[in-house]
Amino acid sequence: MSSEILLEGKSLVKYFPHGSKGIFGKSDGFVQAVDGVNLVLRKGQTLGIVGESGCGKSTLARVLTRLIEPTSGNIILDGRDITKVSGKELQSLRRDIQMIFQDPFSSLNPRHSVGEIIASPMRIQNIVPKGNEKLRVQELMELVGLNPEHYNRYPHEFSGGQRQRIGIARALALNPKVIVADEPVSALDVSIQAQILNLLEQLQHDLGLSYVFIAHDLSVVRHIADEVAVMYLGKVVEIARPEVLYSAPAHPYTKALLSAVPSATPRASHMHSRIVLQGDVPSPINPPVGCRFAARCWKAQDICVAQEPALGSQSFTSQPEEGLVACHFPENSN
Amino acid sequence: MTTFIARRILFALVLLAAVSLFTYLLFALLPTDPAALTCGKNCKPELIAANRVRLGYDKPIYEQYWQFIKGIFAGRTYGSGDIAFTCPAPSLGYSFNQHECVSTLIGKTFPVTAFLSLGAFILWMLLGVGTGTFAALHRGKWQDRLTSVVTSIGVSLPTFYVGLLVLFSVVIWLQWLPFPHYASPTENLHDFLTAMILPWITLAVLSAASYTRLTRNGVLEAMNEDFVRFGVAKGLKNRTVIRRYVLRAALIPIVTIAGLDFAALLGGAIVTESVFSLPGMGRLAIRSVTDSDLPVLVGTTLVAAVFIVMANTIVDIVYGVLDPRVRVK
Amino acid sequence: MEKVPLLSVENLNVEFSTPDGVVHAVNNVSFAVESGETLGIVGESGSGKSVTASSILKLNSGVTAKTQGAILFNGRDVLGADDKTIRSIRGSEIAMIFQDPLSALNPYYTIGNQIIEAYRVHHRDVKKSAARKIALEMLHRVGIPNPEARIDEYPHQFSGGMRQRIVIATALINSPKLLIADEPTTALDVTVQAQILDLMKDIQKENGMAIILITHDLGVVAETCDDVAVMYGGRIVEKATVNELFLTPTHPYSFGLLGAVRSLDNSARGELQTIAGSPPSLLHLPSGCSFLPRCGYAQQNLAQCSSVVPELEKVSPTESFSACHLRTEALISLKMKELA
């Protein structure tokens, strides 16, 4: 785990003003979408970010890619603080960080041919590839497993999985250092999901890419991530290597999340007792003061409601690499 | 909800103030001298100068604007002594061309325009929503195709053409109706109706066609909604599903557009009023343009703008009532 | 003497004519459901599973849909029934819930009014106030906290999970004998999915209704269903009990699907098992087996596989039915060779 740090998020915070009251429309609070998140992505590796809807993972993705500006905190790419860059600098930054989106149906302009879609980042950045544009596009199509002869076809002529390949080719067009993938396989059928995940791993291997991989699906992330961060209500509650996280989750929420995933093995499902969480995720407007999970946690004590647990290593005996957890009473700590 | 309405109304007032300023300035900055237009070609310079003072055109623009606004709320007296004359509140100025207060002119012509607009509005909404729903429910069948052909013709006919067409065919050729001569409905209902029926039809044709299309698409879109399928799956009658689920969803956006379209008409249906010689606000406005009658032009423009702003506000509030998701908690 | 099943679907065919041609959404589908049992219909997008489900309540009856075959509910013909009869079945004896709880409720009416409406369609003589009491009880039963305070709220004031509970309350208000659930948890988070699946199972235990669960998620099938029909290209390719499907799958598509899911579930990093290619277009179904272009087992039998549509037949020694020309013994020996 000692390869070089490529992308780092330090104390990232993103609040959105919420609603409005009174005649002059003053905001009555903030949606605390991302609230003090620290993340590290190392070169050639994949950082998985997992959480349920409303946990802030997509906002975090947009903050990291500078699609939106954080309320506070810093983003550091390759040793350079990119939190405040703008104008020309921001445009050239876009070459280094590219995104893949969830919905392969709405993220491609239906009126542009596949060739135009894949070439668009190069055109916007005024980059003329070696040889010519068409050659480069066809090379990219081949790289993601599309038939280069389909250069002139339109998105509707492709299946969901193939469209996601088009999205990946577009993201690769500028040779980015980091790819932020926001739920890239959630909208796809199971048999296609595996194809896309294999492709992403193959590309990482061949091109030395680094991924931030966002998903609500634990099993998908397990496959591709070197490290997994679990988010709940704007905070990272646990971060660990997948072998550790999946076999011995330290945070009660991680444990509940893992146990809620239905297993495709009927016998096993009867054996493991499922933790069914009560109630809903609290509102991110004025969230609870102490631990944000306390209200739904079966282990909660007075301290959990009063004091927010810091993200730290879970016990004195464990190695720091084993992971960090934000819980007063983590699992497996004696 | 109350703060929502209060905020909307406050916003509308601010907007109105801005519109009035903008309108007034626009005309004040025109190269024509308003005082010179107060009397004919062979006017003596002394009279022009006197009229300039009487109407306040000698003052700086901001002063003129202030007098204008004050007049709306308090009425306004021009000149002094025996030759003084007063336009009571709400005064929008005085037209030398027509020797009347602008507000009096608008007061006379507005009812005509209002009756014209209201009748046409009811006609096109009934026709448009009815036919649109009918077409949507028969999607793909001959009824739908026929509607589609008819509406295509409807939307491509300009109002003046439709107006002349009905006028020529019904009045001149078939002689079913006398040439329209406007009468107030309180005086002579029969004359009123015979004068209005053709303008109503003329004005409604184009809008009915486009509202048919809007409604058809809205209904088809709504029928694809999950909650409509869920309504059917509950065992509700088709009629109930259409009424409570489909139309409710389909008509909300249409109500918005309809409100604005109606308000735009209230400012004067220029073409229709001209074709049928109806003494409405549209004709007043057009005449003021050709005569360079600036006070009337400012007055009619401002009144038209007020209707648009008011309609916008009302539509916003109605939207909140119709769609609970828009309401502020 | 064999018992008459609660619902039986026989040789169901559904076609839609579109500007691009005829979509053969459902082809020769037959299955049966008994009271108290849960049948899973599993398949990927475009497999025809949702259309099959909607046919049971005749919800496909657009201008362009053509439905053939027989659907018998309690021995009564549903497909041939007139509008009035089908309306009296919808929502009272067979209820249906849909995938997206966010859009399944009418946004313009309070949730209370929608539940009361659903009740009073089938109980015309019941007063509104009495129906309201029943609705409150039902909301309480499906786990809406403080229903008295919330019954007059609008759908958008509830979370996704709560809305699906309200949808379930609406569907179950008339104690139907059969609930058709079309991807009821797909749009929900996993922890909420667990809540909703538990709720459905609890209610089924109480009132003994049958459930048809349409899903693409084999994990959900494993946890909730008794029997499963696997659909592909508008046909049922395998029909089995849950245990048999997961332990001894008999159709190559089931192999592939299970393989993909299992390798996703279990193994750590490394190449994931996939099914190459993509599902067939329902506009142009292949003349033979529709899985042939993606099948890894058909080499020796190419002539038959590419020309004859395989029938669903019982596969001994299991109790499963499979639509594959290669007999199980042959398949299993191939599978063994592959694993070796």
mmCIF file with all atom_site columns, N, CA and C in Angstrom, chain B residues 10-41:
data_model
loop_
_atom_site.group_PDB
_atom_site.id
_atom_site.type_symbol
_atom_site.label_atom_id
_atom_site.label_alt_id
_atom_site.label_comp_id
_atom_site.label_asym_id
_atom_site.label_entity_id
_atom_site.label_seq_id
_atom_site.pdbx_PDB_ins_code
_atom_site.Cartn_x
_atom_site.Cartn_y
_atom_site.Cartn_z
_atom_site.occupancy
_atom_site.B_iso_or_equiv
_atom_site.pdbx_formal_charge
_atom_site.auth_seq_id
_atom_site.auth_comp_id
_atom_site.auth_asym_id
_atom_site.auth_atom_id
_atom_site.pdbx_PDB_model_num
ATOM 1  N N  . LEU B 1 10 ? -45.253 40.251 -3.673  1.00 0.00 ? 10 LEU B N  1
ATOM 2  C CA . LEU B 1 10 ? -44.208 41.260 -3.516  1.00 0.00 ? 10 LEU B CA 1
ATOM 3  C C  . LEU B 1 10 ? -43.335 41.318 -4.775  1.00 0.00 ? 10 LEU B C  1
ATOM 4  N N  . PHE B 1 11 ? -42.987 40.158 -5.246  1.00 0.00 ? 11 PHE B N  1
ATOM 5  C CA . PHE B 1 11 ? -42.177 40.066 -6.448  1.00 0.00 ? 11 PHE B CA 1
ATOM 6  C C  . PHE B 1 11 ? -42.894 40.715 -7.629  1.00 0.00 ? 11 PHE B C  1
ATOM 7  N N  . ALA B 1 12 ? -44.220 40.458 -7.713  1.00 0.00 ? 12 ALA B N  1
ATOM 8  C CA . ALA B 1 12 ? -45.007 41.016 -8.814  1.00 0.00 ? 12 ALA B CA 1
ATOM 9  C C  . ALA B 1 12 ? -45.008 42.543 -8.744  1.00 0.00 ? 12 ALA B C  1
ATOM 10 N N  . LEU B 1 13 ? -45.117 43.091 -7.526  1.00 0.00 ? 13 LEU B N  1
ATOM 11 C CA . LEU B 1 13 ? -45.140 44.546 -7.378  1.00 0.00 ? 13 LEU B CA 1
ATOM 12 C C  . LEU B 1 13 ? -43.819 45.158 -7.830  1.00 0.00 ? 13 LEU B C  1
ATOM 13 N N  . VAL B 1 14 ? -42.738 44.548 -7.435  1.00 0.00 ? 14 VAL B N  1
ATOM 14 C CA . VAL B 1 14 ? -41.420 45.041 -7.836  1.00 0.00 ? 14 VAL B CA 1
ATOM 15 C C  . VAL B 1 14 ? -41.304 45.020 -9.354  1.00 0.00 ? 14 VAL B C  1
ATOM 16 N N  . LEU B 1 15 ? -41.786 43.915 -9.916  1.00 0.00 ? 15 LEU B N  1
ATOM 17 C CA . LEU B 1 15 ? -41.723 43.747 -11.358 1.00 0.00 ? 15 LEU B CA 1
ATOM 18 C C  . LEU B 1 15 ? -42.545 44.832 -12.059 1.00 0.00 ? 15 LEU B C  1
ATOM 19 N N  . LEU B 1 16 ? -43.722 45.117 -11.516 1.00 0.00 ? 16 LEU B N  1
ATOM 20 C CA . LEU B 1 16 ? -44.591 46.127 -12.112 1.00 0.00 ? 16 LEU B CA 1
ATOM 21 C C  . LEU B 1 16 ? -43.925 47.492 -12.093 1.00 0.00 ? 16 LEU B C  1
ATOM 22 N N  . ALA B 1 17 ? -43.299 47.823 -10.983 1.00 0.00 ? 17 ALA B N  1
ATOM 23 C CA . ALA B 1 17 ? -42.605 49.108 -10.879 1.00 0.00 ? 17 ALA B CA 1
ATOM 24 C C  . ALA B 1 17 ? -41.534 49.195 -11.961 1.00 0.00 ? 17 ALA B C  1
ATOM 25 N N  . ALA B 1 18 ? -40.791 48.110 -12.116 1.00 0.00 ? 18 ALA B N  1
ATOM 26 C CA . ALA B 1 18 ? -39.725 48.090 -13.115 1.00 0.00 ? 18 ALA B CA 1
ATOM 27 C C  . ALA B 1 18 ? -40.301 48.226 -14.517 1.00 0.00 ? 18 ALA B C  1
ATOM 28 N N  . VAL B 1 19 ? -41.410 47.513 -14.769 1.00 0.00 ? 19 VAL B N  1
ATOM 29 C CA . VAL B 1 19 ? -42.027 47.556 -16.092 1.00 0.00 ? 19 VAL B CA 1
ATOM 30 C C  . VAL B 1 19 ? -42.511 48.970 -16.398 1.00 0.00 ? 19 VAL B C  1
ATOM 31 N N  . SER B 1 20 ? -43.138 49.620 -15.413 1.00 0.00 ? 20 SER B N  1
ATOM 32 C CA . SER B 1 20 ? -43.668 50.957 -15.648 1.00 0.00 ? 20 SER B CA 1
ATOM 33 C C  . SER B 1 20 ? -42.535 51.924 -15.964 1.00 0.00 ? 20 SER B C  1
ATOM 34 N N  . LEU B 1 21 ? -41.449 51.807 -15.223 1.00 0.00 ? 21 LEU B N  1
ATOM 35 C CA . LEU B 1 21 ? -40.299 52.690 -15.452 1.00 0.00 ? 21 LEU B CA 1
ATOM 36 C C  . LEU B 1 21 ? -39.738 52.480 -16.858 1.00 0.00 ? 21 LEU B C  1
ATOM 37 N N  . PHE B 1 22 ? -39.563 51.220 -17.180 1.00 0.00 ? 22 PHE B N  1
ATOM 38 C CA . PHE B 1 22 ? -38.967 50.871 -18.454 1.00 0.00 ? 22 PHE B CA 1
ATOM 39 C C  . PHE B 1 22 ? -39.848 51.373 -19.611 1.00 0.00 ? 22 PHE B C  1
ATOM 40 N N  . THR B 1 23 ? -41.143 51.112 -19.498 1.00 0.00 ? 23 THR B N  1
ATOM 41 C CA . THR B 1 23 ? -42.064 51.542 -20.551 1.00 0.00 ? 23 THR B CA 1
ATOM 42 C C  . THR B 1 23 ? -42.035 53.057 -20.711 1.00 0.00 ? 23 THR B C  1
ATOM 43 N N  . TYR B 1 24 ? -42.100 53.743 -19.581 1.00 0.00 ? 24 TYR B N  1
ATOM 44 C CA . TYR B 1 24 ? -42.150 55.191 -19.634 1.00 0.00 ? 24 TYR B CA 1
ATOM 45 C C  . TYR B 1 24 ? -40.888 55.766 -20.268 1.00 0.00 ? 24 TYR B C  1
ATOM 46 N N  . LEU B 1 25 ? -39.760 55.218 -19.828 1.00 0.00 ? 25 LEU B N  1
ATOM 47 C CA . LEU B 1 25 ? -38.482 55.713 -20.344 1.00 0.00 ? 25 LEU B CA 1
ATOM 48 C C  . LEU B 1 25 ? -38.357 55.484 -21.837 1.00 0.00 ? 25 LEU B C  1
ATOM 49 N N  . LEU B 1 26 ? -38.792 54.315 -22.260 1.00 0.00 ? 26 LEU B N  1
ATOM 50 C CA . LEU B 1 26 ? -38.683 53.947 -23.656 1.00 0.00 ? 26 LEU B CA 1
ATOM 51 C C  . LEU B 1 26 ? -39.364 54.996 -24.540 1.00 0.00 ? 26 LEU B C  1
ATOM 52 N N  . PHE B 1 27 ? -40.559 55.396 -24.124 1.00 0.00 ? 27 PHE B N  1
ATOM 53 C CA . PHE B 1 27 ? -41.292 56.355 -24.934 1.00 0.00 ? 27 PHE B CA 1
ATOM 54 C C  . PHE B 1 27 ? -40.763 57.779 -24.754 1.00 0.00 ? 27 PHE B C  1
ATOM 55 N N  . ALA B 1 28 ? -40.318 58.061 -23.545 1.00 0.00 ? 28 ALA B N  1
ATOM 56 C CA . ALA B 1 28 ? -39.784 59.397 -23.289 1.00 0.00 ? 28 ALA B CA 1
ATOM 57 C C  . ALA B 1 28 ? -38.510 59.634 -24.094 1.00 0.00 ? 28 ALA B C  1
ATOM 58 N N  . LEU B 1 29 ? -37.788 58.551 -24.364 1.00 0.00 ? 29 LEU B N  1
ATOM 59 C CA . LEU B 1 29 ? -36.525 58.702 -25.071 1.00 0.00 ? 29 LEU B CA 1
ATOM 60 C C  . LEU B 1 29 ? -36.688 58.657 -26.589 1.00 0.00 ? 29 LEU B C  1
ATOM 61 N N  . LEU B 1 30 ? -37.936 58.466 -27.056 1.00 0.00 ? 30 LEU B N  1
ATOM 62 C CA . LEU B 1 30 ? -38.153 58.477 -28.506 1.00 0.00 ? 30 LEU B CA 1
ATOM 63 C C  . LEU B 1 30 ? -37.797 59.853 -29.063 1.00 0.00 ? 30 LEU B C  1
ATOM 64 N N  . PRO B 1 31 ? -37.335 59.896 -30.304 1.00 0.00 ? 31 PRO B N  1
ATOM 65 C CA . PRO B 1 31 ? -36.902 61.183 -30.865 1.00 0.00 ? 31 PRO B CA 1
ATOM 66 C C  . PRO B 1 31 ? -38.058 62.163 -31.088 1.00 0.00 ? 31 PRO B C  1
ATOM 67 N N  . THR B 1 32 ? -39.300 61.671 -31.134 1.00 0.00 ? 32 THR B N  1
ATOM 68 C CA . THR B 1 32 ? -40.405 62.596 -31.378 1.00 0.00 ? 32 THR B CA 1
ATOM 69 C C  . THR B 1 32 ? -40.652 63.466 -30.148 1.00 0.00 ? 32 THR B C  1
ATOM 70 N N  . ASP B 1 33 ? -41.053 64.713 -30.412 1.00 0.00 ? 33 ASP B N  1
ATOM 71 C CA . ASP B 1 33 ? -41.359 65.619 -29.309 1.00 0.00 ? 33 ASP B CA 1
ATOM 72 C C  . ASP B 1 33 ? -42.837 65.466 -28.959 1.00 0.00 ? 33 ASP B C  1
ATOM 73 N N  . PRO B 1 34 ? -43.157 64.985 -27.789 1.00 0.00 ? 34 PRO B N  1
ATOM 74 C CA . PRO B 1 34 ? -44.562 64.737 -27.467 1.00 0.00 ? 34 PRO B CA 1
ATOM 75 C C  . PRO B 1 34 ? -45.402 66.018 -27.505 1.00 0.00 ? 34 PRO B C  1
ATOM 76 N N  . ALA B 1 35 ? -44.760 67.125 -27.176 1.00 0.00 ? 35 ALA B N  1
ATOM 77 C CA . ALA B 1 35 ? -45.526 68.377 -27.154 1.00 0.00 ? 35 ALA B CA 1
ATOM 78 C C  . ALA B 1 35 ? -45.929 68.784 -28.569 1.00 0.00 ? 35 ALA B C  1
ATOM 79 N N  . ALA B 1 36 ? -45.022 68.517 -29.537 1.00 0.00 ? 36 ALA B N  1
ATOM 80 C CA . ALA B 1 36 ? -45.301 68.894 -30.914 1.00 0.00 ? 36 ALA B CA 1
ATOM 81 C C  . ALA B 1 36 ? -46.475 68.102 -31.473 1.00 0.00 ? 36 ALA B C  1
ATOM 82 N N  . LEU B 1 37 ? -46.743 66.949 -30.872 1.00 0.00 ? 37 LEU B N  1
ATOM 83 C CA . LEU B 1 37 ? -47.818 66.116 -31.389 1.00 0.00 ? 37 LEU B CA 1
ATOM 84 C C  . LEU B 1 37 ? -49.180 66.500 -30.826 1.00 0.00 ? 37 LEU B C  1
ATOM 85 N N  . THR B 1 38 ? -49.181 67.476 -29.923 1.00 0.00 ? 38 THR B N  1
ATOM 86 C CA . THR B 1 38 ? -50.451 67.808 -29.285 1.00 0.00 ? 38 THR B CA 1
ATOM 87 C C  . THR B 1 38 ? -51.377 68.584 -30.194 1.00 0.00 ? 38 THR B C  1
ATOM 88 N N  . CYS B 1 39 ? -50.843 69.300 -31.188 1.00 0.00 ? 39 CYS B N  1
ATOM 89 C CA . CYS B 1 39 ? -51.743 69.926 -32.146 1.00 0.00 ? 39 CYS B CA 1
ATOM 90 C C  . CYS B 1 39 ? -51.262 69.665 -33.568 1.00 0.00 ? 39 CYS B C  1
ATOM 91 N N  . GLY B 1 40 ? -52.041 70.040 -34.512 1.00 0.00 ? 40 GLY B N  1
ATOM 92 C CA . GLY B 1 40 ? -51.801 69.639 -35.897 1.00 0.00 ? 40 GLY B CA 1
ATOM 93 C C  . GLY B 1 40 ? -50.541 70.210 -36.533 1.00 0.00 ? 40 GLY B C  1
ATOM 94 N N  . LYS B 1 41 ? -50.479 70.090 -37.877 1.00 0.00 ? 41 LYS B N  1
ATOM 95 C CA . LYS B 1 41 ? -49.276 70.466 -38.599 1.00 0.00 ? 41 LYS B CA 1
ATOM 96 C C  . LYS B 1 41 ? -48.977 71.970 -38.513 1.00 0.00 ? 41 LYS B C  1
#
